[in-house]
Coordinates of C-alpha atoms and ligand atoms in Angstrom, one line a residue:
M1 CA -2.1 30.6 -0.4
Q2 CA -5.9 29.2 0.3
K3 CA -6.8 26.8 -2.2
K4 CA -11.3 25.7 -2.2
V5 CA -12.4 22.7 -3.7
D6 CA -15.4 20.9 -3.6
F7 CA -13.4 17.7 -3.5
L8 CA -9.8 17.5 -2.7
V9 CA -7.8 13.7 -3.0
I10 CA -4.2 13.3 -1.5
G11 CA -2.4 10.3 -3.9
T12 CA -2.4 9.9 -7.4
G13 CA -2.7 5.9 -7.6
M14 CA -5.1 3.5 -8.5
A15 CA -7.6 5.3 -5.5
G16 CA -7.3 8.4 -6.0
L17 CA -7.5 8.6 -9.9
V18 CA -10.8 6.7 -9.9
Y19 CA -12.1 8.3 -7.3
A20 CA -11.5 11.5 -8.7
L21 CA -12.8 10.3 -12.1
K22 CA -16.2 9.8 -10.8
V23 CA -16.2 12.6 -8.2
A24 CA -14.9 14.7 -10.9
E25 CA -19.2 14.4 -12.1
H26 CA -20.3 16.6 -9.4
G27 CA -18.3 19.3 -8.7
S28 CA -14.2 20.5 -8.9
V29 CA -11.4 18.0 -8.0
C30 CA -8.2 18.8 -7.0
L31 CA -5.8 15.8 -6.6
L32 CA -2.5 16.6 -5.3
S33 CA 0.3 14.3 -5.0
K34 CA 4.1 14.6 -3.5
T35 CA 5.9 13.3 -6.2
T36 CA 4.6 12.7 -9.8
I37 CA 1.0 12.0 -11.1
D38 CA 2.5 8.6 -12.5
D39 CA 5.3 7.8 -9.2
T40 CA 2.8 5.7 -7.5
A41 CA 2.9 1.9 -6.0
T42 CA 0.3 1.1 -8.2
S43 CA 2.6 2.0 -11.9
Y44 CA 4.6 -0.9 -10.2
A45 CA 2.2 -3.5 -9.7
Q46 CA 2.9 -6.8 -11.9
G47 CA 0.8 -10.1 -11.4
G48 CA -2.7 -8.2 -12.4
I49 CA -6.1 -7.9 -10.8
A50 CA -8.5 -10.7 -9.4
A51 CA -12.3 -10.7 -10.6
V52 CA -14.1 -13.0 -11.2
M53 CA -14.5 -13.7 -15.2
Y54 CA -15.4 -17.0 -16.6
S55 CA -16.8 -20.4 -15.3
P56 CA -15.7 -23.0 -13.5
D57 CA -14.4 -20.0 -11.4
D58 CA -17.9 -18.3 -9.1
Y59 CA -17.6 -15.8 -6.5
E60 CA -18.0 -18.5 -3.6
K61 CA -14.8 -19.5 -4.8
H62 CA -13.2 -16.1 -4.8
I63 CA -14.8 -15.3 -1.4
T64 CA -13.6 -18.4 0.2
D65 CA -9.7 -18.2 -1.1
T66 CA -9.4 -14.6 0.7
I67 CA -11.1 -15.4 3.9
K68 CA -9.0 -18.4 3.8
A69 CA -5.9 -16.0 2.5
G70 CA -6.8 -13.9 6.1
A71 CA -7.7 -16.1 8.3
G72 CA -10.9 -15.2 8.6
L73 CA -10.1 -12.0 10.6
N74 CA -11.5 -10.4 7.6
D75 CA -15.0 -8.6 7.4
E76 CA -17.2 -11.0 5.6
E77 CA -19.6 -8.5 4.1
I78 CA -16.8 -6.0 2.9
V79 CA -15.5 -9.2 0.9
R80 CA -18.7 -10.2 -0.5
I81 CA -19.1 -6.9 -1.6
T82 CA -15.8 -6.6 -2.9
I83 CA -15.8 -9.8 -5.0
T84 CA -19.5 -9.6 -6.1
E85 CA -18.3 -5.9 -7.2
S86 CA -15.3 -6.8 -9.3
T87 CA -16.2 -7.7 -12.9
G88 CA -18.4 -4.7 -13.1
R89 CA -15.4 -2.2 -11.8
I90 CA -13.0 -4.4 -14.3
K91 CA -15.7 -4.0 -17.0
E92 CA -15.2 -0.3 -16.4
L93 CA -11.2 -0.2 -16.1
I94 CA -11.8 -1.7 -19.9
E95 CA -13.6 0.9 -21.0
W96 CA -11.7 3.3 -20.0
G97 CA -8.6 2.3 -21.7
T98 CA -6.9 -0.4 -19.9
Q99 CA -5.7 -3.5 -22.0
F100 CA -5.2 -7.0 -20.2
D101 CA -3.3 -9.9 -22.5
K102 CA -6.2 -11.8 -24.1
E103 CA -5.7 -15.5 -25.5
K104 CA -6.4 -16.1 -29.3
S105 CA -9.8 -16.9 -28.2
G106 CA -11.0 -13.6 -27.8
K107 CA -11.0 -14.6 -23.7
Y108 CA -9.0 -12.6 -21.4
A109 CA -5.6 -14.5 -20.7
L110 CA -6.3 -15.4 -16.6
A111 CA -3.3 -15.9 -14.9
K112 CA -2.6 -17.6 -11.0
E113 CA -0.8 -16.3 -8.4
G114 CA -1.1 -18.1 -4.5
G115 CA -3.4 -19.0 -2.6
H116 CA -6.4 -18.9 -5.3
S117 CA -8.2 -21.4 -6.1
E118 CA -8.8 -20.7 -9.6
Y119 CA -7.3 -18.4 -12.6
R120 CA -8.7 -15.4 -12.4
I121 CA -6.1 -12.7 -12.6
L122 CA -6.2 -10.1 -15.2
H123 CA -2.7 -8.5 -16.2
H124 CA -0.9 -6.9 -18.7
K125 CA 1.8 -8.9 -19.2
D126 CA 4.0 -8.4 -16.1
T127 CA 3.7 -4.6 -16.4
T128 CA -0.3 -4.5 -15.1
G129 CA -0.6 -1.2 -13.1
Y130 CA 1.5 0.6 -15.0
E131 CA -0.8 0.2 -17.6
I132 CA -3.5 0.4 -15.7
Q133 CA -1.9 4.3 -14.5
R134 CA -1.2 4.5 -17.7
A135 CA -5.2 4.5 -18.6
L136 CA -6.1 6.5 -16.0
S137 CA -4.4 9.3 -15.8
K138 CA -4.9 10.2 -19.8
K139 CA -8.6 10.5 -18.6
V140 CA -8.2 12.5 -15.2
R141 CA -5.6 14.6 -17.4
E142 CA -8.4 15.4 -19.7
H143 CA -11.3 16.1 -17.5
K144 CA -11.9 19.6 -17.2
N145 CA -13.0 19.4 -13.4
I146 CA -9.7 17.8 -12.3
E147 CA -6.5 19.7 -11.1
V148 CA -3.2 17.5 -10.5
L149 CA -1.4 19.2 -8.6
E150 CA 3.0 17.4 -8.4
N151 CA 5.3 17.9 -6.4
Y152 CA 2.8 18.4 -2.9
F153 CA 3.6 17.3 -0.1
A154 CA 0.3 16.6 2.6
I155 CA 1.0 17.7 6.7
D156 CA -1.6 17.2 8.5
L157 CA -5.0 17.2 8.1
I158 CA -7.5 20.2 9.1
T159 CA -10.0 19.7 11.9
E160 CA -11.4 21.6 14.9
H161 CA -8.2 21.0 16.3
H162 CA -6.6 24.0 14.5
L163 CA -9.4 25.8 15.1
G164 CA -8.9 25.7 18.8
K165 CA -11.1 22.7 20.7
M166 CA -9.3 20.1 22.5
I167 CA -9.5 16.5 20.9
T168 CA -8.6 13.6 22.3
R169 CA -8.4 10.4 21.4
G170 CA -12.1 9.3 21.0
T171 CA -13.7 12.3 20.9
K172 CA -16.7 12.2 18.4
D173 CA -18.0 14.3 15.8
I174 CA -14.4 15.3 14.4
T175 CA -14.7 16.6 10.9
C176 CA -11.7 17.3 8.3
F177 CA -12.0 20.8 6.6
G178 CA -8.8 20.0 4.3
V179 CA -5.1 19.5 4.8
Y180 CA -2.3 21.8 5.1
A181 CA 0.3 20.9 2.3
L182 CA 3.6 21.9 1.6
N183 CA 4.5 23.6 -2.2
Q184 CA 7.8 21.5 -2.4
K185 CA 8.4 24.2 -5.4
T186 CA 8.0 27.3 -3.5
D187 CA 8.8 25.8 -0.1
K188 CA 5.2 27.3 1.6
V189 CA 2.9 25.6 3.4
D190 CA -0.4 26.1 1.4
T191 CA -4.3 25.6 2.8
F192 CA -6.6 23.2 1.2
L193 CA -10.3 23.5 1.8
A194 CA -12.5 20.5 1.0
K195 CA -16.1 19.9 1.1
A196 CA -14.8 16.3 0.9
T197 CA -10.9 14.8 1.4
L198 CA -9.8 11.1 0.3
L199 CA -6.7 9.6 1.8
A200 CA -5.3 7.9 -0.8
T201 CA -1.8 8.1 0.0
G202 CA -0.7 4.1 -0.9
G203 CA 1.7 2.1 1.6
L204 CA 4.4 2.2 4.2
G205 CA 6.5 0.2 2.6
N206 CA 9.9 1.9 3.4
I207 CA 9.6 2.1 7.4
Y208 CA 11.9 -1.4 6.6
Q209 CA 15.2 -1.6 4.7
T210 CA 14.2 -3.9 2.4
T211 CA 10.9 -3.0 0.7
T212 CA 9.2 -3.2 -3.0
N213 CA 7.3 0.1 -2.3
P214 CA 8.6 2.8 -4.3
I215 CA 10.5 5.5 -2.4
F216 CA 7.8 7.8 -0.9
A217 CA 6.2 5.4 0.7
T218 CA 6.6 6.1 4.0
G219 CA 2.9 5.7 5.5
D220 CA 2.0 9.5 5.6
G221 CA -1.6 9.2 5.4
V222 CA -2.3 6.7 8.6
A223 CA 0.2 8.5 10.0
M224 CA -2.0 12.0 9.5
A225 CA -5.0 10.3 10.4
Y226 CA -3.9 8.6 13.4
R227 CA -3.0 12.2 14.7
A228 CA -6.2 14.0 13.6
K229 CA -7.7 10.5 15.9
A230 CA -9.0 8.5 13.1
H231 CA -9.0 4.9 14.0
V232 CA -6.8 3.1 12.7
E233 CA -7.0 -1.0 12.2
N234 CA -5.3 -4.2 11.6
L235 CA -1.4 -2.1 11.5
E236 CA 0.8 -5.5 12.5
F237 CA -0.3 -7.1 9.7
V238 CA 2.7 -6.5 7.1
Q239 CA 2.9 -8.4 4.5
F240 CA 6.4 -9.4 2.8
H241 CA 6.5 -10.5 -0.8
P242 CA 8.4 -13.9 -0.9
T243 CA 10.3 -13.1 -3.8
S244 CA 12.5 -9.4 -4.2
L245 CA 15.2 -9.8 -6.7
Y246 CA 18.2 -10.4 -4.4
V247 CA 20.5 -6.9 -5.6
P248 CA 22.6 -6.1 -2.1
G249 CA 21.8 -2.1 -1.9
E250 CA 19.8 -1.6 -4.6
S251 CA 16.5 0.4 -3.1
P252 CA 13.4 -0.3 -3.7
S253 CA 13.5 -4.2 -4.4
F254 CA 12.9 -5.1 -7.9
L255 CA 9.5 -7.7 -7.3
I256 CA 9.9 -11.1 -9.1
T257 CA 5.8 -12.1 -9.5
E258 CA 4.4 -14.1 -7.8
A259 CA 2.3 -14.9 -11.2
M260 CA 5.5 -16.7 -12.2
R261 CA 4.8 -19.5 -9.2
G262 CA 1.4 -19.9 -11.4
A263 CA 3.6 -20.8 -14.3
G264 CA 5.1 -23.5 -12.7
A265 CA 8.2 -21.3 -11.4
V266 CA 9.7 -23.4 -7.9
L267 CA 11.5 -21.9 -4.5
K268 CA 14.7 -23.8 -4.3
T269 CA 17.0 -23.3 -1.6
R270 CA 21.0 -22.8 -2.9
S271 CA 21.9 -26.2 -2.9
G272 CA 19.0 -27.2 -5.1
E273 CA 16.1 -28.4 -3.2
A274 CA 13.2 -27.9 -3.4
F275 CA 11.1 -26.7 0.0
M276 CA 7.5 -25.7 0.2
K277 CA 6.0 -28.8 -0.1
K278 CA 7.5 -29.3 3.4
Y279 CA 5.5 -26.6 4.5
D280 CA 1.9 -26.4 3.4
E281 CA 0.3 -28.6 0.2
R282 CA -0.2 -26.3 -1.8
G283 CA 3.9 -25.6 -2.1
D284 CA 5.2 -22.6 -4.1
L285 CA 1.6 -21.0 -4.4
A286 CA 0.7 -21.1 -0.8
T287 CA -0.2 -17.8 0.6
R288 CA 2.1 -15.4 1.0
D289 CA 2.3 -15.8 5.1
I290 CA 3.5 -19.1 3.9
V291 CA 6.0 -19.2 1.5
A292 CA 7.8 -15.3 3.3
R293 CA 7.8 -17.8 6.5
A294 CA 9.5 -21.3 4.7
I295 CA 11.7 -18.6 3.4
D296 CA 13.0 -17.3 6.1
N297 CA 12.9 -20.2 8.3
E298 CA 15.1 -21.6 4.8
M299 CA 17.7 -19.0 5.2
K300 CA 18.1 -19.3 8.6
L301 CA 18.8 -22.6 8.4
S302 CA 21.6 -22.4 5.2
G303 CA 22.5 -19.0 6.3
D304 CA 22.2 -17.8 2.9
D305 CA 21.3 -14.2 2.0
Y306 CA 18.6 -15.8 -0.6
V307 CA 16.8 -18.5 -1.6
Y308 CA 16.4 -19.7 -5.4
L309 CA 13.3 -19.4 -7.9
D310 CA 13.9 -21.3 -10.6
A311 CA 12.0 -20.4 -13.6
T312 CA 14.3 -22.7 -16.2
H313 CA 11.9 -25.6 -17.0
I314 CA 9.0 -23.0 -18.6
E315 CA 9.2 -22.4 -22.3
Q316 CA 11.0 -19.2 -23.2
N317 CA 8.0 -18.2 -25.4
E318 CA 6.2 -18.1 -22.2
L319 CA 8.8 -16.0 -20.2
L320 CA 9.7 -13.9 -22.8
S321 CA 5.7 -12.6 -23.6
H322 CA 4.4 -12.7 -20.5
F323 CA 7.4 -12.2 -18.1
P324 CA 8.9 -9.5 -20.6
A325 CA 9.7 -6.6 -17.8
I326 CA 11.5 -9.6 -15.3
Y327 CA 13.4 -11.1 -18.1
A328 CA 14.8 -7.3 -19.2
K329 CA 15.7 -6.6 -15.6
C330 CA 17.8 -9.8 -14.7
L331 CA 18.9 -10.0 -17.8
S332 CA 20.7 -6.2 -16.7
K333 CA 22.3 -8.2 -13.6
G334 CA 23.6 -10.8 -15.6
I335 CA 20.8 -13.7 -15.0
D336 CA 19.0 -15.2 -18.5
I337 CA 15.8 -16.2 -16.2
S338 CA 15.4 -19.2 -19.0
K339 CA 19.1 -20.5 -18.3
D340 CA 19.9 -19.4 -14.5
M341 CA 18.1 -19.4 -11.4
I342 CA 16.9 -16.0 -10.0
P343 CA 18.1 -15.2 -6.7
V344 CA 15.3 -14.3 -4.4
V345 CA 14.8 -12.4 -1.0
P346 CA 11.6 -11.5 0.9
A347 CA 11.1 -7.7 1.1
A348 CA 8.2 -5.7 2.9
H349 CA 5.4 -5.6 0.4
Y350 CA 2.2 -4.2 1.8
S351 CA 0.1 -3.5 4.8
C352 CA -3.0 -4.9 5.2
G353 CA -4.1 -2.6 7.7
G354 CA -4.8 1.2 7.6
V355 CA -7.4 3.7 8.2
K356 CA -10.7 2.2 9.1
T357 CA -12.8 2.6 6.6
D358 CA -17.2 1.6 6.4
E359 CA -18.5 0.0 3.0
N360 CA -18.3 3.5 1.6
G361 CA -15.1 4.1 2.4
Q362 CA -15.9 6.9 5.0
T363 CA -13.5 6.9 7.9
S364 CA -14.3 7.9 11.7
I365 CA -13.7 11.7 10.5
H366 CA -16.9 13.0 9.2
N367 CA -16.2 14.2 5.3
L368 CA -13.0 11.8 5.6
Y369 CA -12.4 9.1 3.1
A370 CA -10.0 6.4 2.8
A371 CA -9.0 3.9 -0.2
G372 CA -6.8 2.4 -1.7
E373 CA -3.7 0.6 0.5
A374 CA -4.0 3.7 2.9
A375 CA -7.1 2.6 4.0
C376 CA -8.0 -1.0 5.7
T377 CA -11.9 -2.1 4.7
G378 CA -11.8 -5.3 6.2
L379 CA -11.0 -6.8 3.0
H380 CA -7.5 -8.8 3.7
G381 CA -8.1 -10.0 7.2
A382 CA -4.7 -11.7 8.5
N383 CA -3.3 -11.6 5.3
R384 CA -3.8 -10.2 1.6
L385 CA -4.8 -12.2 -0.9
A386 CA -2.8 -11.7 -4.3
S387 CA -3.9 -9.2 -6.7
N388 CA -6.8 -8.2 -4.1
S389 CA -5.0 -4.8 -3.6
L390 CA -5.9 -3.4 -7.4
L391 CA -9.4 -4.9 -7.0
E392 CA -10.2 -3.2 -3.4
A393 CA -9.1 -0.1 -4.2
A394 CA -11.5 0.1 -7.7
V395 CA -14.2 -1.2 -5.6
F396 CA -14.1 1.1 -2.7
S397 CA -13.0 4.2 -4.7
H398 CA -15.8 4.0 -6.4
R399 CA -18.3 3.4 -3.1
A400 CA -16.5 6.6 -1.8
A401 CA -17.2 9.0 -4.2
R402 CA -20.8 7.4 -4.8
H403 CA -21.2 8.2 -1.3
A404 CA -19.0 11.7 -1.1
G405 CA -20.9 12.7 -4.8
A406 CA -24.0 11.9 -2.9
H407 CA -23.3 14.7 0.3
F408 CA -20.8 17.1 -0.2
K409 CA -22.8 19.4 -1.1
K410 CA -24.1 19.2 2.8
A411 CA -20.8 20.3 4.5
G412 CA -19.7 23.5 2.4
F413 CA -16.3 25.1 3.5
R414 CA -14.9 25.9 6.7
S415 CA -14.6 29.5 8.3
G416 CA -11.9 30.9 10.4
V417 CA -9.1 28.1 8.9
P418 CA -6.0 29.5 10.0
D419 CA -3.0 29.8 7.5
W420 CA -0.1 27.3 8.7
N421 CA 2.0 29.6 11.0
D422 CA 6.0 29.1 10.8
E423 CA 6.5 32.0 13.3
G424 CA 9.9 31.4 14.5
L425 CA 10.9 28.9 12.9
V426 CA 14.3 27.6 11.3
L427 CA 15.0 25.8 8.5
N428 CA 17.1 22.9 10.1
E429 CA 20.1 22.2 8.5
E430 CA 21.2 19.4 10.1
M431 CA 19.9 17.0 7.1
I432 CA 21.9 14.6 8.0
L433 CA 20.3 14.0 11.4
I434 CA 17.1 13.3 9.9
A435 CA 18.4 10.8 6.8
Q436 CA 20.3 8.8 9.6
S437 CA 16.7 8.6 12.1
K438 CA 15.1 7.5 9.1
K439 CA 17.9 4.4 8.8
E440 CA 17.0 3.7 12.2
V441 CA 13.9 3.3 12.3
Q442 CA 14.1 1.1 9.0
S443 CA 17.2 -1.1 11.1
I444 CA 14.0 -1.5 14.0
M445 CA 11.9 -2.8 11.9
S446 CA 13.2 -5.2 10.1
N447 CA 15.1 -6.4 13.2
Y448 CA 12.5 -6.6 15.3
V449 CA 9.2 -6.1 13.6
G450 CA 9.7 -8.3 10.7
I451 CA 8.5 -12.0 9.2
V452 CA 9.3 -13.1 12.8
R453 CA 8.1 -11.6 16.1
S454 CA 8.7 -12.5 19.7
E455 CA 7.6 -10.2 22.7
L456 CA 11.5 -9.5 23.9
R457 CA 11.7 -7.7 20.0
L458 CA 8.6 -5.9 19.7
K459 CA 9.6 -4.3 23.6
R460 CA 13.2 -3.6 22.5
A461 CA 11.6 -2.2 19.3
L462 CA 9.9 0.2 21.5
D463 CA 12.1 1.5 23.8
R464 CA 14.6 2.5 20.7
L465 CA 11.4 3.9 18.7
K466 CA 10.8 6.4 21.5
I467 CA 14.2 7.9 22.0
I468 CA 14.2 8.2 18.1
Y469 CA 10.3 9.7 18.5
R470 CA 11.5 12.5 21.2
E471 CA 14.6 13.8 19.4
T472 CA 12.3 14.2 16.2
E473 CA 9.5 15.9 17.9
D474 CA 11.9 18.6 19.1
L475 CA 13.2 18.9 16.2
Y476 CA 9.9 19.4 14.2
N477 CA 9.0 21.8 16.9
K478 CA 12.0 24.2 15.7
S479 CA 12.3 23.3 12.3
L480 CA 10.8 25.0 9.1
I481 CA 8.3 21.7 7.8
T482 CA 10.3 20.3 5.0
E483 CA 9.5 16.7 2.5
G484 CA 12.0 15.1 5.3
I485 CA 11.1 15.7 8.7
C486 CA 7.4 15.0 8.1
E487 CA 8.1 11.7 6.3
L488 CA 10.7 10.7 9.2
R489 CA 7.8 11.7 12.1
N490 CA 5.0 9.6 10.0
M491 CA 7.3 6.7 9.5
I492 CA 7.7 7.1 13.5
N493 CA 4.1 7.3 14.1
V494 CA 3.5 4.2 11.6
A495 CA 6.1 2.3 13.3
Y496 CA 5.1 2.9 16.7
L497 CA 1.6 1.8 15.2
I498 CA 2.5 -1.9 14.1
I499 CA 4.5 -2.6 17.3
R500 CA 1.6 -1.5 19.7
F501 CA -0.8 -3.4 17.5
A502 CA 1.5 -6.3 17.3
Q503 CA 1.9 -6.4 21.0
D504 CA -1.5 -6.1 21.7
R505 CA -1.9 -9.6 19.5
K506 CA -2.1 -12.4 22.3
E507 CA -1.8 -15.1 19.1
S508 CA -0.2 -15.9 15.8
I509 CA -2.1 -15.5 13.2
G510 CA -1.6 -14.7 9.5
L511 CA 1.1 -12.5 8.5
H512 CA 1.8 -11.8 12.7
Y513 CA 4.0 -14.5 13.6
I514 CA 5.1 -14.3 17.4
V515 CA 7.1 -17.3 18.5
S516 CA 5.8 -16.9 22.3
Y517 CA 2.4 -17.6 20.5
T518 CA 3.6 -20.5 18.3
Ligands
FAD1 P1 -0.4 4.2 -4.5 O1 -0.6 3.8 -6.1 O2 0.6 3.8 -3.7 O3 -0.5 6.3 -4.7 C1 -0.1 6.9 -3.3 C2 -0.2 8.5 -3.6 O4 -0.1 8.9 -2.9 C3 0.8 8.2 -5.0 O5 0.6 9.6 -5.4 C4 1.9 9.4 -4.0 O6 2.6 10.3 -4.6 C5 0.9 9.6 -3.1 N1 1.1 10.4 -1.7 C6 1.5 9.5 -0.4 N2 2.1 10.4 0.5 C7 1.5 11.6 0.5 C8 1.5 13.0 0.9 N3 1.6 12.9 2.1 N4 1.3 14.1 0.0 C9 0.7 13.9 -1.0 N5 0.8 12.7 -1.8 C10 1.0 11.6 -1.0 N6 -1.5 -5.2 -6.1 C11 -2.6 -5.9 -6.7 O7 -3.3 -6.2 -6.5 N7 -1.7 -6.8 -7.8 C12 0.0 -6.7 -8.1 O8 0.2 -7.3 -9.2 C13 0.3 -5.8 -7.3 N8 1.9 -6.2 -7.2 C14 2.6 -4.7 -6.5 C15 3.8 -5.0 -6.7 C16 4.5 -3.8 -6.7 C17 6.3 -3.7 -6.9 C18 4.1 -3.5 -5.5 C19 5.6 -2.2 -4.7 C20 2.5 -3.8 -5.5 C21 2.0 -4.3 -6.1 N9 1.1 -4.4 -5.1 C22 -0.2 -5.2 -5.8 C23 0.5 -3.2 -4.5 C24 -0.6 -2.6 -4.8 O9 -0.1 -2.3 -6.5 C25 -1.2 -1.0 -3.9 O10 -1.5 -1.4 -3.0 C26 -1.6 -0.2 -4.9 O11 -1.2 0.1 -6.4 C27 -2.2 0.8 -4.2 O12 -3.0 2.1 -4.8 P2 -3.1 3.3 -4.1 O13 -4.1 4.2 -4.9 O14 -3.7 3.3 -2.8 O15 -1.4 3.9 -3.6
SIN2 C1 3.1 -10.1 -7.7 O1 3.1 -9.9 -8.9 O2 2.8 -11.3 -7.0 C2 2.4 -8.2 -6.7 C3 0.8 -9.5 -6.6 C4 0.0 -8.7 -5.4 O3 0.8 -7.8 -4.6 O4 -1.4 -8.5 -4.8

């Protein structure tokens, strides 16, 4: 099947939905999801969305906090754009039906998280992302110009490469004409041609053994863009969230929001010692890189598999009204958070790097935009400030939509794009090889490319990965396309990039902590 659409959007999280709603005013829109519309990391978001709402907060304070968290590697212009446009984007989310919690006075209730000097996190209890996703996906479903195709797995971006032109890294003037995507209901690969394509594929947490991310988060967008020779950036900066619920074998790991520390919860060793003040004067509300490393260190010192988060001194009413989902989840594991301390461990959570974009969400490939976690705008630098991710998605989807809406008519549909060729390929029966290789990638990344790195560990990771890469490319070239082989290939591509970026950065900074350079 070949389908033509003005705007193609890969991903139905916050980035994809905001963009779709806006470009739908200009033309036809098709959204692809590899699972279902609401199965997104956006739906998992707990703490909330950071924005400057009331005094004594102001834009300069939020800008300073963002740059301090990012260890100064942020693009200051992009930080300024994001923060100064935050209030407008929040108003829009509210107009679209998102309900943020309010105080009795009618003002929005604002929470605090690590690295923030003011209370500025808008939230909907501890299920903020679910509420945003609900409101946006309702509007998208109602829009007559938008079609949503679920269970469609985007495999590769279509560029001049598919028309027989030799493209190498560094080739200038590459153009994106659309995407090849696997219809998981028919097992056929369809061709989507578009005037503008947005990558909004989210994160890559599943290249690690323990992650807060939904299982689909395998870095597909970054891998696709890299294979198409787009610029990617900052991939060494993988953020580990300090506090995921310790339940061995459970995947994804359930997050215990940082807002709980904002409300007064304290990290303690298993022997009951509060330890964060030893590491940073901000204590439990230091930035995530510092808190995750401190927990890692305490676990290594004690040999324990977890530390505790103690919320037992917070009023039960506050726990129940602000954190009902966490309360219920912990109770289902036999932990009453008003009486018992919560066992927590760090887990891979967020990719600060991604497909390099400019202030309008444009990538280095013509007619290809990226937004949300798949993109690297320059906002986060070496470490993302808590709750700045949803904000970034809102701001740059809006900007990308504005730009694409103004320029898409010049693009047209590319003629002569061949259909996907799978002649002579056979269905790979060896699913066990794919499952096993995925586990090997996760093990390599967790053991050698985690919170603390060394040059030797990075080299070992690369050497091991190269073997899996060769085996997988061999299998890929012989097999009919399946989601499993595509995901594995993407995981290997992205793991490779993280290792190479980590090897190239000869300093410890933000989330990249390497013992050779401390
Ligand atoms: P997502 O919401 O992840 O959506 C990705 C979409 O891409 C999905 O629809 C998926 O199906 C689709 N997709 C991926 N690959 C393909 C493919 N190959 N083909 C077709 N479709 C594909 N951030 C905050 O700012 N505040 C928070 O409180 C917060 N809490 C969080 C809590 C948790 C547990 C997690 C995991 C993250 C949290 N984050 C938070 C981070 C934030 O939720 C994400 O960074 C953000 O939602 C990403 O949005 P997105 O639109 O880029 O991607
Ligand atoms: C959290 O609620 O702790 C997650 C916030 C984020 O990832 O920004």
